[in-house]
mmCIF file of C-alpha atoms in Angstrom:
data_model
loop_
_atom_site.group_PDB
_atom_site.id
_atom_site.type_symbol
_atom_site.label_atom_id
_atom_site.label_comp_id
_atom_site.label_asym_id
_atom_site.label_seq_id
_atom_site.Cartn_x
_atom_site.Cartn_y
_atom_site.Cartn_z
ATOM 1 C CA UNK A 1 -4.916 7.513 -15.127
ATOM 2 C CA UNK A 2 -3.184 10.246 -16.771
ATOM 3 C CA UNK A 3 0.608 10.423 -16.698
ATOM 4 C CA UNK A 4 1.886 13.207 -14.342
ATOM 5 C CA UNK A 5 5.309 14.168 -12.658
ATOM 6 C CA UNK A 6 5.713 12.269 -9.510
ATOM 7 C CA UNK A 7 5.140 14.099 -6.359
ATOM 8 C CA UNK A 8 8.211 15.723 -4.569
ATOM 9 C CA UNK A 9 7.123 14.320 -1.165
ATOM 10 C CA UNK A 10 4.357 12.077 0.338
ATOM 11 C CA UNK A 11 2.789 15.197 1.713
ATOM 12 C CA UNK A 12 2.883 16.678 -1.833
ATOM 13 C CA UNK A 13 1.160 13.481 -3.273
ATOM 14 C CA UNK A 14 -1.731 13.551 -0.581
ATOM 15 C CA UNK A 15 -2.119 17.538 -1.155
ATOM 16 C CA UNK A 16 -2.540 16.808 -4.901
ATOM 17 C CA UNK A 17 -5.566 14.979 -4.471
ATOM 18 C CA UNK A 18 -8.890 15.882 -3.847
ATOM 19 C CA UNK A 19 -12.469 14.582 -2.961
ATOM 20 C CA UNK A 20 -13.058 11.078 -1.750
ATOM 21 C CA UNK A 21 -9.645 9.866 -2.993
ATOM 22 C CA UNK A 22 -7.963 12.437 -0.703
ATOM 23 C CA UNK A 23 -10.065 11.497 2.257
ATOM 24 C CA UNK A 24 -9.358 7.663 1.686
ATOM 25 C CA UNK A 25 -5.571 8.057 1.199
ATOM 26 C CA UNK A 26 -5.479 10.531 4.330
ATOM 27 C CA UNK A 27 -7.089 7.699 6.490
ATOM 28 C CA UNK A 28 -5.076 4.824 5.212
ATOM 29 C CA UNK A 29 -1.835 6.789 5.648
ATOM 30 C CA UNK A 30 -2.626 7.888 9.056
ATOM 31 C CA UNK A 31 -3.425 4.328 10.230
ATOM 32 C CA UNK A 32 -0.497 2.815 8.430
ATOM 33 C CA UNK A 33 2.178 5.542 10.063
ATOM 34 C CA UNK A 34 0.268 4.795 13.422
ATOM 35 C CA UNK A 35 0.972 0.888 12.952
ATOM 36 C CA UNK A 36 4.423 0.425 12.644
ATOM 37 C CA UNK A 37 8.008 2.067 12.144
ATOM 38 C CA UNK A 38 8.039 2.488 8.128
ATOM 39 C CA UNK A 39 9.770 4.548 6.009
ATOM 40 C CA UNK A 40 7.410 6.307 3.628
ATOM 41 C CA UNK A 41 8.507 7.458 0.062
ATOM 42 C CA UNK A 42 7.233 8.210 -3.278
ATOM 43 C CA UNK A 43 8.276 5.545 -5.675
ATOM 44 C CA UNK A 44 6.641 4.491 -9.056
ATOM 45 C CA UNK A 45 4.790 7.554 -8.528
ATOM 46 C CA UNK A 46 2.681 6.582 -5.284
ATOM 47 C CA UNK A 47 3.258 6.219 -1.652
ATOM 48 C CA UNK A 48 5.238 3.318 -0.591
ATOM 49 C CA UNK A 49 6.287 1.965 2.739
ATOM 50 C CA UNK A 50 9.445 0.238 3.438
ATOM 51 C CA UNK A 51 10.690 -1.979 6.404
ATOM 52 C CA UNK A 52 13.352 -4.452 5.297
ATOM 53 C CA UNK A 53 12.254 -3.934 1.760
ATOM 54 C CA UNK A 54 8.882 -2.728 0.308
ATOM 55 C CA UNK A 55 5.815 -3.580 2.631
ATOM 56 C CA UNK A 56 3.041 -1.714 1.093
ATOM 57 C CA UNK A 57 1.704 0.905 -1.170
ATOM 58 C CA UNK A 58 -1.157 3.414 -1.410
ATOM 59 C CA UNK A 59 -1.942 4.624 -5.016
ATOM 60 C CA UNK A 60 -4.742 7.039 -5.809
ATOM 61 C CA UNK A 61 -6.064 6.606 -9.315
ATOM 62 C CA UNK A 62 -8.956 8.310 -11.072
ATOM 63 C CA UNK A 63 -11.643 5.665 -10.009
ATOM 64 C CA UNK A 64 -10.093 3.828 -7.147
ATOM 65 C CA UNK A 65 -7.493 3.937 -4.357
ATOM 66 C CA UNK A 66 -5.373 0.744 -4.172
ATOM 67 C CA UNK A 67 -3.934 -0.510 -0.979
ATOM 68 C CA UNK A 68 -1.444 -3.061 -1.892
ATOM 69 C CA UNK A 69 1.158 -5.410 -0.096
ATOM 70 C CA UNK A 70 4.078 -7.117 -1.289
ATOM 71 C CA UNK A 71 3.353 -10.072 0.833
ATOM 72 C CA UNK A 72 -0.525 -9.570 0.809
ATOM 73 C CA UNK A 73 -1.447 -13.226 -0.201
ATOM 74 C CA UNK A 74 -0.407 -13.951 3.684
ATOM 75 C CA UNK A 75 -2.668 -11.281 4.617
ATOM 76 C CA UNK A 76 -5.814 -12.623 3.113
ATOM 77 C CA UNK A 77 -7.101 -14.050 6.464
ATOM 78 C CA UNK A 78 -7.041 -10.440 7.922
ATOM 79 C CA UNK A 79 -8.598 -8.806 4.917
ATOM 80 C CA UNK A 80 -10.398 -11.369 2.417
ATOM 81 C CA UNK A 81 -10.929 -8.428 -0.038
ATOM 82 C CA UNK A 82 -7.111 -8.445 -0.889
ATOM 83 C CA UNK A 83 -6.816 -9.713 -4.395
ATOM 84 C CA UNK A 84 -3.817 -11.734 -5.264
ATOM 85 C CA UNK A 85 -1.784 -10.897 -8.156
ATOM 86 C CA UNK A 86 1.566 -9.948 -9.589
ATOM 87 C CA UNK A 87 4.963 -10.977 -8.199
ATOM 88 C CA UNK A 88 6.188 -11.126 -4.534
ATOM 89 C CA UNK A 89 3.002 -12.559 -3.266
ATOM 90 C CA UNK A 90 1.204 -9.294 -3.991
ATOM 91 C CA UNK A 91 -2.152 -8.687 -3.158
ATOM 92 C CA UNK A 92 -4.331 -5.551 -3.446
ATOM 93 C CA UNK A 93 -7.590 -3.879 -1.777
ATOM 94 C CA UNK A 94 -9.269 -1.749 -4.543
ATOM 95 C CA UNK A 95 -11.323 0.778 -2.816
ATOM 96 C CA UNK A 96 -13.839 2.728 -5.018
ATOM 97 C CA UNK A 97 -15.773 5.735 -3.799
ATOM 98 C CA UNK A 98 -17.864 4.806 -0.998
ATOM 99 C CA UNK A 99 -15.664 1.605 -0.048
ATOM 100 C CA UNK A 100 -13.787 1.674 3.534
ATOM 101 C CA UNK A 101 -11.622 -0.279 5.324
ATOM 102 C CA UNK A 102 -11.595 -0.235 9.146
ATOM 103 C CA UNK A 103 -8.659 1.767 10.802
ATOM 104 C CA UNK A 104 -7.928 -1.044 12.967
ATOM 105 C CA UNK A 105 -7.720 -3.516 10.211
ATOM 106 C CA UNK A 106 -5.328 -1.292 8.255
ATOM 107 C CA UNK A 107 -2.958 -1.085 11.226
ATOM 108 C CA UNK A 108 -3.137 -4.831 11.671
ATOM 109 C CA UNK A 109 -2.453 -5.436 8.004
ATOM 110 C CA UNK A 110 0.632 -2.829 8.259
ATOM 111 C CA UNK A 111 1.717 -4.624 11.432
ATOM 112 C CA UNK A 112 1.823 -8.096 9.915
ATOM 113 C CA UNK A 113 3.317 -7.103 6.654
ATOM 114 C CA UNK A 114 6.222 -5.565 8.645
ATOM 115 C CA UNK A 115 6.492 -8.852 10.671
ATOM 116 C CA UNK A 116 6.418 -10.916 7.509
ATOM 117 C CA UNK A 117 9.405 -8.773 5.999
ATOM 118 C CA UNK A 118 11.060 -9.004 9.473
ATOM 119 C CA UNK A 119 10.925 -12.832 9.379
ATOM 120 C CA UNK A 120 11.449 -13.440 5.691
ATOM 121 C CA UNK A 121 13.470 -10.480 4.405
ATOM 122 C CA UNK A 122 13.083 -8.405 1.499
ATOM 123 C CA UNK A 123 10.344 -9.680 -0.686
ATOM 124 C CA UNK A 124 12.217 -8.269 -3.963
ATOM 125 C CA UNK A 125 15.369 -9.773 -3.011
ATOM 126 C CA UNK A 126 14.587 -13.427 -4.516
ATOM 127 C CA UNK A 127 13.456 -11.942 -7.565
ATOM 128 C CA UNK A 128 16.618 -10.163 -8.009
ATOM 129 C CA UNK A 129 18.710 -13.307 -7.427
ATOM 130 C CA UNK A 130 16.838 -15.139 -10.304
#
């Protein structure tokens, strides 16, 4: 993916997308925002949602849209396509053109991810203490 200036706002991030990537990001974003009270920001150049620390991200790349969760390893029973990897129990769903995820599943993932942060705290806090 090409380096570019980060979007000034979440709305600007979405507006800069086109085609299937924009449609997929809009669908994910709407379901996430409907699911739970989350703070939506631009961080690391993409959409990041916070509730007692980072909860999830939506990142559009040239060939895919990533839908990732800081505690995603604990959400694989809801969505088995989540691929574990990285720090903080991270797991990510990779959506290529034509791939979808049901809005109800997105809402359930977001709600459960918020509940995990409520129960266990900021997933990045333990790493900062190390």
